[in-house]
mmCIF file of C-alpha atoms and ligand atoms in Angstrom:
data_model
loop_
_atom_site.group_PDB
_atom_site.id
_atom_site.type_symbol
_atom_site.label_atom_id
_atom_site.label_comp_id
_atom_site.label_asym_id
_atom_site.label_seq_id
_atom_site.Cartn_x
_atom_site.Cartn_y
_atom_site.Cartn_z
ATOM 1 C CA MET A 145 30.557 -12.372 65.197
ATOM 2 C CA ALA A 146 31.866 -15.257 63.137
ATOM 3 C CA GLU A 147 35.599 -15.686 63.260
ATOM 4 C CA VAL A 148 37.676 -16.658 60.290
ATOM 5 C CA VAL A 149 41.115 -18.195 59.916
ATOM 6 C CA ARG A 150 43.581 -16.589 57.523
ATOM 7 C CA ASN A 151 47.136 -17.550 56.673
ATOM 8 C CA TYR A 152 49.890 -14.975 56.717
ATOM 9 C CA ARG A 153 53.117 -16.182 55.234
ATOM 10 C CA TYR A 154 56.485 -14.652 56.027
ATOM 11 C CA ARG A 155 59.909 -15.411 54.647
ATOM 12 C CA VAL A 156 62.276 -16.402 57.461
ATOM 13 C CA TYR A 157 66.051 -16.523 57.447
ATOM 14 C CA PRO A 158 67.545 -19.330 59.512
ATOM 15 C CA ARG A 159 71.299 -19.063 60.085
ATOM 16 C CA ALA A 160 73.490 -21.865 58.743
ATOM 17 C CA ALA A 161 73.376 -23.807 62.010
ATOM 18 C CA GLN A 162 69.617 -23.342 62.245
ATOM 19 C CA ARG A 163 69.186 -24.669 58.714
ATOM 20 C CA GLY A 164 70.924 -27.822 59.905
ATOM 21 C CA GLY A 165 68.527 -27.989 62.841
ATOM 22 C CA LEU A 166 65.525 -27.481 60.593
ATOM 23 C CA GLY A 167 66.791 -30.201 58.239
ATOM 24 C CA ARG A 168 67.037 -32.616 61.174
ATOM 25 C CA VAL A 169 63.554 -31.719 62.387
ATOM 26 C CA LEU A 170 62.149 -32.337 58.890
ATOM 27 C CA ASP A 171 64.038 -35.631 58.560
ATOM 28 C CA LEU A 172 62.766 -36.917 61.902
ATOM 29 C CA HIS A 173 59.200 -35.897 61.166
ATOM 30 C CA ARG A 174 59.451 -37.598 57.806
ATOM 31 C CA GLU A 175 60.804 -40.726 59.464
ATOM 32 C CA LEU A 176 57.834 -40.724 61.836
ATOM 33 C CA TYR A 177 55.423 -40.180 58.959
ATOM 34 C CA ASN A 178 56.879 -43.039 56.943
ATOM 35 C CA ALA A 179 57.027 -45.396 59.935
ATOM 36 C CA ALA A 180 53.420 -44.625 60.829
ATOM 37 C CA LEU A 181 52.483 -45.211 57.202
ATOM 38 C CA GLN A 182 54.307 -48.543 57.267
ATOM 39 C CA GLU A 183 52.355 -49.613 60.331
ATOM 40 C CA ARG A 184 49.020 -48.707 58.782
ATOM 41 C CA ARG A 185 49.970 -50.317 55.510
ATOM 42 C CA ASP A 186 50.931 -53.616 57.131
ATOM 43 C CA ALA A 187 47.827 -53.691 59.300
ATOM 44 C CA TYR A 188 45.571 -52.984 56.357
ATOM 45 C CA ARG A 189 47.223 -55.366 53.900
ATOM 46 C CA LYS A 190 47.808 -58.262 56.288
ATOM 47 C CA CYS A 191 44.727 -58.109 58.475
ATOM 48 C CA GLY A 192 42.405 -55.642 56.781
ATOM 49 C CA VAL A 193 42.505 -53.600 59.967
ATOM 50 C CA SER A 194 42.720 -49.835 59.951
ATOM 51 C CA ILE A 195 44.782 -48.113 62.604
ATOM 52 C CA SER A 196 43.509 -44.791 63.852
ATOM 53 C CA TYR A 197 45.222 -41.535 64.644
ATOM 54 C CA SER A 198 44.667 -42.046 68.353
ATOM 55 C CA ASP A 199 46.200 -45.564 68.179
ATOM 56 C CA GLN A 200 49.336 -44.073 66.712
ATOM 57 C CA SER A 201 49.383 -40.974 68.851
ATOM 58 C CA ALA A 202 49.181 -43.186 71.952
ATOM 59 C CA GLN A 203 52.428 -44.875 70.920
ATOM 60 C CA LEU A 204 54.340 -41.609 70.715
ATOM 61 C CA ARG A 205 55.352 -41.555 74.370
ATOM 62 C CA GLY A 206 56.758 -45.068 74.184
ATOM 63 C CA ILE A 207 58.706 -44.232 71.042
ATOM 64 C CA ARG A 208 60.118 -41.099 72.629
ATOM 65 C CA ALA A 209 61.222 -43.085 75.665
ATOM 66 C CA VAL A 210 63.649 -45.063 73.497
ATOM 67 C CA ARG A 211 64.513 -42.434 70.914
ATOM 68 C CA ASP A 212 66.315 -39.406 72.309
ATOM 69 C CA ASP A 213 66.276 -37.602 68.967
ATOM 70 C CA LEU A 214 62.488 -37.824 68.729
ATOM 71 C CA ALA A 215 62.132 -37.017 72.415
ATOM 72 C CA ALA A 216 63.907 -33.723 71.785
ATOM 73 C CA LEU A 217 61.241 -32.653 69.294
ATOM 74 C CA ASN A 218 58.011 -30.938 70.180
ATOM 75 C CA PHE A 219 55.333 -33.441 71.112
ATOM 76 C CA SER A 220 52.288 -31.769 69.599
ATOM 77 C CA ALA A 221 54.196 -31.046 66.386
ATOM 78 C CA LEU A 222 54.821 -34.793 66.069
ATOM 79 C CA GLN A 223 51.106 -35.321 66.615
ATOM 80 C CA GLN A 224 50.447 -32.869 63.781
ATOM 81 C CA THR A 225 52.532 -35.039 61.475
ATOM 82 C CA LEU A 226 50.509 -38.102 62.493
ATOM 83 C CA ARG A 227 47.351 -36.114 61.792
ATOM 84 C CA ARG A 228 48.671 -35.284 58.380
ATOM 85 C CA LEU A 229 49.030 -38.991 57.638
ATOM 86 C CA ASN A 230 45.593 -39.545 59.094
ATOM 87 C CA LYS A 231 44.202 -37.066 56.626
ATOM 88 C CA ALA A 232 45.781 -38.919 53.721
ATOM 89 C CA PHE A 233 44.163 -42.142 54.954
ATOM 90 C CA ALA A 234 40.807 -40.511 55.550
ATOM 91 C CA SER A 235 40.639 -39.469 51.914
ATOM 92 C CA PHE A 236 41.877 -42.908 50.840
ATOM 93 C CA PHE A 237 39.073 -44.640 52.734
ATOM 94 C CA ARG A 238 36.516 -42.113 51.536
ATOM 95 C CA ARG A 239 37.355 -43.135 47.980
ATOM 96 C CA VAL A 240 37.293 -46.842 48.773
ATOM 97 C CA LYS A 241 33.854 -46.378 50.257
ATOM 98 C CA ALA A 242 32.708 -44.546 47.155
ATOM 99 C CA GLY A 243 33.565 -47.671 45.177
ATOM 100 C CA GLN A 244 36.738 -46.301 43.655
ATOM 101 C CA ALA A 245 40.167 -47.919 43.726
ATOM 102 C CA PRO A 246 42.416 -45.145 45.019
ATOM 103 C CA GLY A 247 46.190 -45.368 45.224
ATOM 104 C CA PHE A 248 47.451 -46.192 48.702
ATOM 105 C CA PRO A 249 49.093 -43.268 50.545
ATOM 106 C CA ARG A 250 52.783 -43.171 49.688
ATOM 107 C CA PHE A 251 56.065 -42.940 51.506
ATOM 108 C CA LYS A 252 57.586 -39.486 51.352
ATOM 109 C CA GLY A 253 61.023 -38.700 50.033
ATOM 110 C CA ARG A 254 62.854 -35.543 51.083
ATOM 111 C CA ASP A 255 61.446 -33.442 48.273
ATOM 112 C CA ARG A 256 57.884 -34.460 49.140
ATOM 113 C CA PHE A 257 58.151 -33.661 52.816
ATOM 114 C CA ARG A 258 58.862 -30.004 53.347
ATOM 115 C CA THR A 259 56.645 -28.815 56.181
ATOM 116 C CA VAL A 260 56.239 -29.165 59.929
ATOM 117 C CA ASN A 261 53.268 -27.774 61.851
ATOM 118 C CA PHE A 262 53.297 -26.383 65.359
ATOM 119 C CA VAL A 263 50.382 -25.572 67.595
ATOM 120 C CA TYR A 264 50.942 -22.013 68.707
ATOM 121 C CA GLY A 265 52.507 -21.564 72.105
ATOM 122 C CA ASP A 266 53.680 -25.176 72.147
ATOM 123 C CA GLY A 267 57.202 -25.350 70.757
ATOM 124 C CA CYS A 268 56.726 -22.201 68.733
ATOM 125 C CA LYS A 269 56.223 -18.558 69.515
ATOM 126 C CA VAL A 270 56.506 -15.083 68.104
ATOM 127 C CA ARG A 271 58.712 -13.207 70.548
ATOM 128 C CA THR A 272 61.336 -10.530 70.981
ATOM 129 C CA ASP A 273 64.963 -11.663 70.964
ATOM 130 C CA ALA A 274 67.883 -10.307 73.001
ATOM 131 C CA ARG A 275 68.522 -7.634 70.380
ATOM 132 C CA GLY A 276 64.935 -6.435 70.459
ATOM 133 C CA ARG A 277 63.896 -7.935 67.129
ATOM 134 C CA ARG A 278 60.610 -9.771 66.696
ATOM 135 C CA VAL A 279 61.477 -13.334 65.755
ATOM 136 C CA VAL A 280 59.829 -16.718 65.410
ATOM 137 C CA TYR A 281 61.030 -19.251 67.947
ATOM 138 C CA ILE A 282 60.812 -22.898 66.889
ATOM 139 C CA GLN A 283 61.775 -25.746 69.204
ATOM 140 C CA GLY A 284 64.741 -27.648 67.809
ATOM 141 C CA VAL A 285 65.687 -24.766 65.514
ATOM 142 C CA GLY A 286 65.865 -21.637 67.671
ATOM 143 C CA GLU A 287 64.935 -17.987 67.166
ATOM 144 C CA ILE A 288 64.669 -17.309 63.453
ATOM 145 C CA LYS A 289 64.880 -13.919 61.825
ATOM 146 C CA VAL A 290 61.668 -12.920 60.035
ATOM 147 C CA LYS A 291 61.064 -10.466 57.234
ATOM 148 C CA TRP A 292 57.848 -8.814 58.471
ATOM 149 C CA HIS A 293 56.888 -7.462 55.062
ATOM 150 C CA ARG A 294 53.472 -6.638 56.485
ATOM 151 C CA PRO A 295 52.275 -6.300 60.066
ATOM 152 C CA LEU A 296 50.284 -8.935 61.893
ATOM 153 C CA PRO A 297 46.725 -7.641 62.161
ATOM 154 C CA GLU A 298 45.889 -6.159 65.536
ATOM 155 C CA GLY A 299 43.587 -8.422 67.551
ATOM 156 C CA ALA A 300 44.218 -11.668 65.664
ATOM 157 C CA ARG A 301 45.247 -14.771 67.596
ATOM 158 C CA ILE A 302 47.933 -17.045 66.212
ATOM 159 C CA LYS A 303 46.653 -20.627 66.176
ATOM 160 C CA GLN A 304 49.423 -22.450 64.370
ATOM 161 C CA ILE A 305 52.774 -21.901 62.755
ATOM 162 C CA GLN A 306 53.806 -23.962 59.775
ATOM 163 C CA LEU A 307 57.471 -23.998 58.878
ATOM 164 C CA SER A 308 58.209 -24.914 55.277
ATOM 165 C CA VAL A 309 61.126 -25.080 52.895
ATOM 166 C CA ASP A 310 60.330 -24.623 49.217
ATOM 167 C CA SER A 311 62.000 -26.270 46.242
ATOM 168 C CA ARG A 312 64.489 -23.413 46.013
ATOM 169 C CA GLY A 313 65.527 -23.875 49.621
ATOM 170 C CA ARG A 314 63.751 -20.763 50.894
ATOM 171 C CA THR A 315 62.198 -21.050 54.330
ATOM 172 C CA PHE A 316 58.790 -19.664 55.281
ATOM 173 C CA ALA A 317 56.716 -19.411 58.411
ATOM 174 C CA THR A 318 52.977 -19.449 57.755
ATOM 175 C CA LEU A 319 50.940 -18.123 60.655
ATOM 176 C CA ALA A 320 47.335 -19.264 60.878
ATOM 177 C CA LEU A 321 45.495 -16.315 62.409
ATOM 178 C CA GLN A 322 42.034 -16.358 63.861
ATOM 179 C CA ALA A 323 39.903 -13.248 64.297
ATOM 180 C CA PRO A 324 36.592 -11.678 63.330
ATOM 181 C CA ALA A 325 36.639 -11.049 59.566
ATOM 182 C CA GLU A 326 36.833 -7.265 59.895
ATOM 183 C CA VAL A 327 40.187 -7.525 61.671
ATOM 184 C CA PHE A 328 41.767 -8.477 58.373
ATOM 185 C CA ALA A 329 42.179 -5.077 56.828
ATOM 186 C CA HIS A 330 42.071 -6.143 53.207
ATOM 187 C CA GLY A 331 38.934 -8.191 53.476
ATOM 188 C CA VAL A 332 39.037 -11.898 52.974
ATOM 189 C CA GLY A 333 39.235 -14.184 49.987
ATOM 190 C CA GLY A 334 36.642 -16.782 49.091
ATOM 191 C CA ALA A 335 36.118 -20.056 50.899
ATOM 192 C CA GLY A 336 36.462 -22.650 48.148
ATOM 193 C CA GLU A 337 39.486 -24.749 47.266
ATOM 194 C CA VAL A 338 40.831 -25.092 43.763
ATOM 195 C CA GLY A 339 43.658 -26.701 41.810
ATOM 196 C CA ILE A 340 44.951 -25.018 38.662
ATOM 197 C CA ASP A 341 46.682 -26.670 35.723
ATOM 198 C CA VAL A 342 48.203 -24.269 33.228
ATOM 199 C CA GLY A 343 48.182 -25.159 29.584
ATOM 200 C CA LEU A 344 49.287 -23.792 26.264
ATOM 201 C CA GLU A 345 46.092 -23.971 24.300
ATOM 202 C CA LYS A 346 43.945 -22.806 27.175
ATOM 203 C CA PHE A 347 45.331 -20.555 29.856
ATOM 204 C CA ALA A 348 44.276 -22.861 32.677
ATOM 205 C CA ALA A 349 42.043 -25.729 33.708
ATOM 206 C CA LEU A 350 40.416 -25.514 37.157
ATOM 207 C CA SER A 351 39.556 -28.473 39.344
ATOM 208 C CA ASP A 352 35.886 -27.392 39.395
ATOM 209 C CA GLY A 353 35.751 -28.484 35.753
ATOM 210 C CA THR A 354 35.861 -24.995 34.230
ATOM 211 C CA PHE A 355 38.558 -23.437 32.033
ATOM 212 C CA ILE A 356 40.130 -20.039 31.659
ATOM 213 C CA GLU A 357 40.643 -19.326 27.973
ATOM 214 C CA ASN A 358 43.525 -17.343 26.595
ATOM 215 C CA PRO A 359 42.101 -14.003 25.499
ATOM 216 C CA ARG A 360 41.696 -13.665 21.743
ATOM 217 C CA PHE A 361 43.656 -10.448 21.471
ATOM 218 C CA PHE A 362 46.840 -12.373 22.311
ATOM 219 C CA ARG A 363 46.679 -14.188 19.018
ATOM 220 C CA ALA A 364 45.920 -11.021 17.047
ATOM 221 C CA SER A 365 48.827 -9.201 18.676
ATOM 222 C CA GLU A 366 51.123 -12.109 18.067
ATOM 223 C CA GLU A 367 50.273 -12.121 14.380
ATOM 224 C CA ARG A 368 51.013 -8.416 14.168
ATOM 225 C CA LEU A 369 54.281 -9.037 15.943
ATOM 226 C CA ALA A 370 55.336 -11.746 13.500
ATOM 227 C CA GLU A 371 54.545 -9.443 10.605
ATOM 228 C CA ALA A 372 56.519 -6.568 12.102
ATOM 229 C CA GLN A 373 59.475 -8.856 12.700
ATOM 230 C CA ARG A 374 59.427 -9.951 9.076
ATOM 231 C CA ALA A 375 59.659 -6.289 8.074
ATOM 232 C CA VAL A 376 62.926 -5.852 9.988
ATOM 233 C CA ALA A 377 64.902 -8.615 8.288
ATOM 234 C CA PRO A 378 65.317 -7.203 4.764
ATOM 235 C CA ARG A 379 66.411 -3.750 5.997
ATOM 236 C CA ARG A 380 70.095 -2.876 5.830
ATOM 237 C CA ARG A 381 71.883 -2.967 9.189
ATOM 238 C CA SER A 382 71.946 0.360 11.027
ATOM 239 C CA SER A 383 69.779 1.995 8.336
ATOM 240 C CA ARG A 384 67.061 4.397 9.403
ATOM 241 C CA ARG A 385 64.343 2.174 7.995
ATOM 242 C CA ARG A 386 65.625 -0.764 9.984
ATOM 243 C CA HIS A 387 65.657 1.302 13.107
ATOM 244 C CA LYS A 388 62.055 2.329 12.498
ATOM 245 C CA ALA A 389 60.947 -1.238 11.841
ATOM 246 C CA GLN A 390 62.620 -2.279 15.081
ATOM 247 C CA GLN A 391 60.735 0.389 16.957
ATOM 248 C CA VAL A 392 57.481 -1.023 15.638
ATOM 249 C CA VAL A 393 58.472 -4.460 16.926
ATOM 250 C CA ALA A 394 59.343 -3.025 20.327
ATOM 251 C CA ARG A 395 56.006 -1.218 20.543
ATOM 252 C CA ILE A 396 54.061 -4.367 19.776
ATOM 253 C CA HIS A 397 56.085 -6.283 22.343
ATOM 254 C CA ALA A 398 55.270 -3.672 24.955
ATOM 255 C CA LYS A 399 51.609 -3.765 23.981
ATOM 256 C CA ILE A 400 51.444 -7.541 24.310
ATOM 257 C CA SER A 401 53.038 -7.602 27.740
ATOM 258 C CA GLU A 402 50.692 -4.866 28.866
ATOM 259 C CA GLN A 403 47.699 -6.870 27.662
ATOM 260 C CA ARG A 404 49.042 -9.967 29.325
ATOM 261 C CA ARG A 405 49.613 -8.111 32.581
ATOM 262 C CA ASP A 406 46.026 -6.830 32.580
ATOM 263 C CA PHE A 407 44.761 -10.301 31.925
ATOM 264 C CA HIS A 408 46.876 -11.748 34.763
ATOM 265 C CA HIS A 409 45.592 -9.071 37.130
ATOM 266 C CA GLN A 410 41.983 -9.857 36.264
ATOM 267 C CA VAL A 411 42.320 -13.607 36.536
ATOM 268 C CA SER A 412 44.269 -13.545 39.807
ATOM 269 C CA ALA A 413 41.796 -11.119 41.393
ATOM 270 C CA ARG A 414 38.891 -13.329 40.394
ATOM 271 C CA LEU A 415 40.513 -16.480 41.757
ATOM 272 C CA VAL A 416 41.389 -14.901 45.086
ATOM 273 C CA ALA A 417 37.864 -13.540 45.464
ATOM 274 C CA GLU A 418 36.486 -17.001 44.875
ATOM 275 C CA TYR A 419 38.905 -19.285 46.694
ATOM 276 C CA GLY A 420 40.588 -19.475 50.075
ATOM 277 C CA PHE A 421 42.961 -22.212 49.000
ATOM 278 C CA ILE A 422 44.658 -22.392 45.628
ATOM 279 C CA ALA A 423 47.051 -25.142 44.534
ATOM 280 C CA VAL A 424 49.324 -24.505 41.558
ATOM 281 C CA GLU A 425 52.296 -26.199 39.976
ATOM 282 C CA ASP A 426 55.685 -25.241 41.283
ATOM 283 C CA LEU A 427 57.475 -23.726 38.338
ATOM 284 C CA ASN A 428 60.859 -24.770 39.610
ATOM 285 C CA ILE A 429 60.097 -28.433 39.897
ATOM 286 C CA ARG A 430 58.052 -28.403 36.770
ATOM 287 C CA GLY A 431 60.979 -27.791 34.434
ATOM 288 C CA LEU A 432 61.747 -31.103 32.839
ATOM 289 C CA ALA A 433 58.241 -32.357 32.411
ATOM 290 C CA ARG A 434 57.200 -30.540 29.260
ATOM 291 C CA GLY A 435 58.440 -29.488 25.842
ATOM 292 C CA ARG A 436 61.223 -26.993 26.299
ATOM 293 C CA LEU A 437 60.546 -24.244 23.800
ATOM 294 C CA ALA A 438 56.844 -23.870 24.366
ATOM 295 C CA LYS A 439 57.502 -24.140 28.050
ATOM 296 C CA SER A 440 60.023 -21.332 28.287
ATOM 297 C CA VAL A 441 57.782 -18.973 26.324
ATOM 298 C CA HIS A 442 54.906 -19.961 28.454
ATOM 299 C CA ASP A 443 56.576 -19.988 31.848
ATOM 300 C CA ALA A 444 57.581 -16.352 31.634
ATOM 301 C CA GLY A 445 53.883 -15.507 31.590
ATOM 302 C CA TRP A 446 53.016 -18.061 34.234
ATOM 303 C CA ALA A 447 55.658 -16.671 36.603
ATOM 304 C CA GLU A 448 54.076 -13.237 36.338
ATOM 305 C CA PHE A 449 50.641 -14.679 36.937
ATOM 306 C CA ILE A 450 51.820 -16.611 40.014
ATOM 307 C CA SER A 451 53.461 -13.523 41.461
ATOM 308 C CA PHE A 452 50.209 -11.534 41.066
ATOM 309 C CA LEU A 453 48.234 -14.390 42.507
ATOM 310 C CA THR A 454 50.530 -14.797 45.513
ATOM 311 C CA TYR A 455 50.552 -11.089 46.172
ATOM 312 C CA LYS A 456 46.758 -10.720 46.017
ATOM 313 C CA ALA A 457 46.211 -13.936 47.930
ATOM 314 C CA GLU A 458 48.403 -12.654 50.685
ATOM 315 C CA SER A 459 46.380 -9.495 51.233
ATOM 316 C CA ALA A 460 43.237 -11.602 51.343
ATOM 317 C CA GLY A 461 44.651 -14.337 53.546
ATOM 318 C CA THR A 462 44.122 -16.915 50.794
ATOM 319 C CA ARG A 463 46.688 -19.676 50.785
ATOM 320 C CA VAL A 464 48.580 -20.506 47.603
ATOM 321 C CA GLU A 465 50.274 -23.885 47.749
ATOM 322 C CA GLU A 466 52.876 -24.744 45.121
ATOM 323 C CA VAL A 467 53.144 -28.453 44.440
ATOM 324 C CA ALA A 468 55.432 -30.758 42.469
ATOM 325 C CA ALA A 469 54.121 -31.124 38.940
ATOM 326 C CA ALA A 470 55.680 -34.459 38.017
ATOM 327 C CA GLY A 471 53.123 -36.944 36.728
ATOM 328 C CA THR A 472 50.099 -34.700 37.250
ATOM 329 C CA SER A 473 48.811 -35.478 33.776
ATOM 330 C CA GLN A 474 49.423 -39.204 34.136
ATOM 331 C CA THR A 475 47.652 -39.877 37.406
ATOM 332 C CA CYS A 476 43.967 -40.691 37.710
ATOM 333 C CA PRO A 477 42.283 -38.333 40.211
ATOM 334 C CA GLU A 478 39.720 -40.996 41.097
ATOM 335 C CA CYS A 479 41.749 -44.151 41.594
ATOM 336 C CA GLY A 480 45.329 -42.873 41.667
ATOM 337 C CA THR A 481 46.512 -45.247 38.941
ATOM 338 C CA THR A 482 49.223 -43.852 36.707
ATOM 339 C CA ALA A 483 49.235 -44.400 32.967
ATOM 340 C CA LYS A 484 51.252 -42.658 30.288
ATOM 341 C CA LYS A 485 49.373 -40.326 27.973
ATOM 342 C CA GLU A 486 50.444 -39.032 24.590
ATOM 343 C CA LEU A 487 50.383 -35.250 24.242
ATOM 344 C CA SER A 488 47.633 -35.649 21.660
ATOM 345 C CA GLU A 489 45.316 -37.472 24.063
ATOM 346 C CA ARG A 490 43.020 -34.740 25.294
ATOM 347 C CA THR A 491 40.767 -36.935 27.398
ATOM 348 C CA HIS A 492 41.601 -38.772 30.575
ATOM 349 C CA ASP A 493 39.910 -42.151 30.249
ATOM 350 C CA CYS A 494 40.744 -44.557 33.036
ATOM 351 C CA PRO A 495 39.651 -48.214 33.277
ATOM 352 C CA CYS A 496 38.155 -47.293 36.671
ATOM 353 C CA GLY A 497 35.471 -45.358 34.824
ATOM 354 C CA CYS A 498 36.870 -41.897 35.449
ATOM 355 C CA ARG A 499 36.562 -39.933 32.234
ATOM 356 C CA MET A 500 37.195 -36.203 31.941
ATOM 357 C CA ASP A 501 39.265 -33.552 30.213
ATOM 358 C CA ARG A 502 42.968 -34.299 30.548
ATOM 359 C CA ASP A 503 43.806 -30.911 32.062
ATOM 360 C CA THR A 504 40.864 -31.010 34.453
ATOM 361 C CA ALA A 505 42.179 -34.351 35.699
ATOM 362 C CA ALA A 506 45.623 -32.799 36.185
ATOM 363 C CA SER A 507 44.137 -29.875 38.109
ATOM 364 C CA LEU A 508 42.397 -32.307 40.479
ATOM 365 C CA ILE A 509 45.730 -34.006 41.148
ATOM 366 C CA ILE A 510 47.304 -30.616 41.811
ATOM 367 C CA LEU A 511 44.512 -29.777 44.258
ATOM 368 C CA ALA A 512 44.920 -33.114 46.051
ATOM 369 C CA ARG A 513 48.687 -32.619 46.363
ATOM 370 C CA GLY A 514 48.156 -29.125 47.679
ATOM 371 C CA GLN A 515 45.638 -30.327 50.243
ATOM 372 C CA ALA A 516 47.958 -33.096 51.355
ATOM 373 C CA ALA A 517 50.670 -30.533 52.045
ATOM 374 C CA TRP A 518 48.420 -28.407 54.220
ATOM 375 C CA THR A 519 47.405 -29.569 57.661
ATOM 376 C CA GLY A 520 46.468 -26.253 59.179
ATOM 377 C CA PRO A 521 43.050 -25.397 60.564
ATOM 378 C CA PRO A 522 40.321 -26.838 58.344
ATOM 379 C CA ARG A 523 38.989 -24.640 55.617
ATOM 380 C CA MET A 524 35.346 -24.526 54.715
ATOM 381 C CA ALA A 525 33.971 -26.134 51.581
ATOM 382 C CA PRO A 526 35.899 -28.703 49.569
ATOM 383 C CA ALA A 527 36.004 -28.083 45.826
ATOM 384 C CA PRO A 528 33.154 -29.641 43.882
ATOM 385 C CA ALA A 529 34.165 -32.656 41.813
ATOM 386 C CA ALA A 530 34.516 -32.112 38.081
ATOM 387 C CA ALA A 531 31.610 -33.174 35.929
HETATM 388 ZN ZN1 LIG B 112 41.096 -44.267 37.516
#
């Protein structure tokens, strides 16, 4: 029986002192990541030599001998961080080989480095604390309270725990579980990976080159709404006719949100059935990037969609990764070059020869950022490149 890996994510609640510990762990891992990047960068730029994961991993013991703070951290978790860098380089070299001119992997600031991975049983464990509660133990942080909003499936083995802090400061533990598919009660999501860029004109662009259109009935309902609202204005305040006209407006509003909800349910179900890994923009970091009015109208809907998606993904073990949205529409998915685009420019047309729909390009960047954030057990098929 083929086994599958599914990710179960739980919100965890570190105490104030533990948050400090987690912050230090993240800072040290980030320091290691950036230092390892520096080494690879220098070697590549100065001598054209590429340094491997095992070269860097072999240096870990020496580093820990002179750095007490790093020595106190879990060894294999540090290796996971080096692997994460290795993955960034692997995709860099893959692109170089393909004749592209990709952007060199970058140093990570605090807001771009929010996760640490632990191999299960090594510096991390699900166990019972002194008060009889089931907690997650993380080396360097301690026993953290977990909200077990759904049970761990019986018979699944925990392979890894990823600790992450999102842009709102919430902490999560994502457990990578391995078991025969039937162990996961709700069935499993698809195997593909996808990045999603939400738009105004179209509902979304997917990194496989397809689009999800806004349903037509939205526009029709919105026209009816505008008309009904115009009927309210000329009525005298607190008159019966005004009251009636207002009721019409309220009914149309309710109708529209019902239609939108149905649409969000359909789209999220379809995506989860098709993909095991979905990268989307993080609404909270996205804020400043776009026009404000259109954005606020739009984001209300997007937030609902994301909550449906997350909820469905969770039952199916599909992973939803929220990524920073800054610059997604200005970066070339092929070569990594950034260039400003006017809002009216609908096509991404890079000197490197990469030419595609602007939103498709953005969705590929979102997918790449999502993949870079995830270093858990490998998933199956990578997303097909956009045409
Ligand atoms: Zn390019």
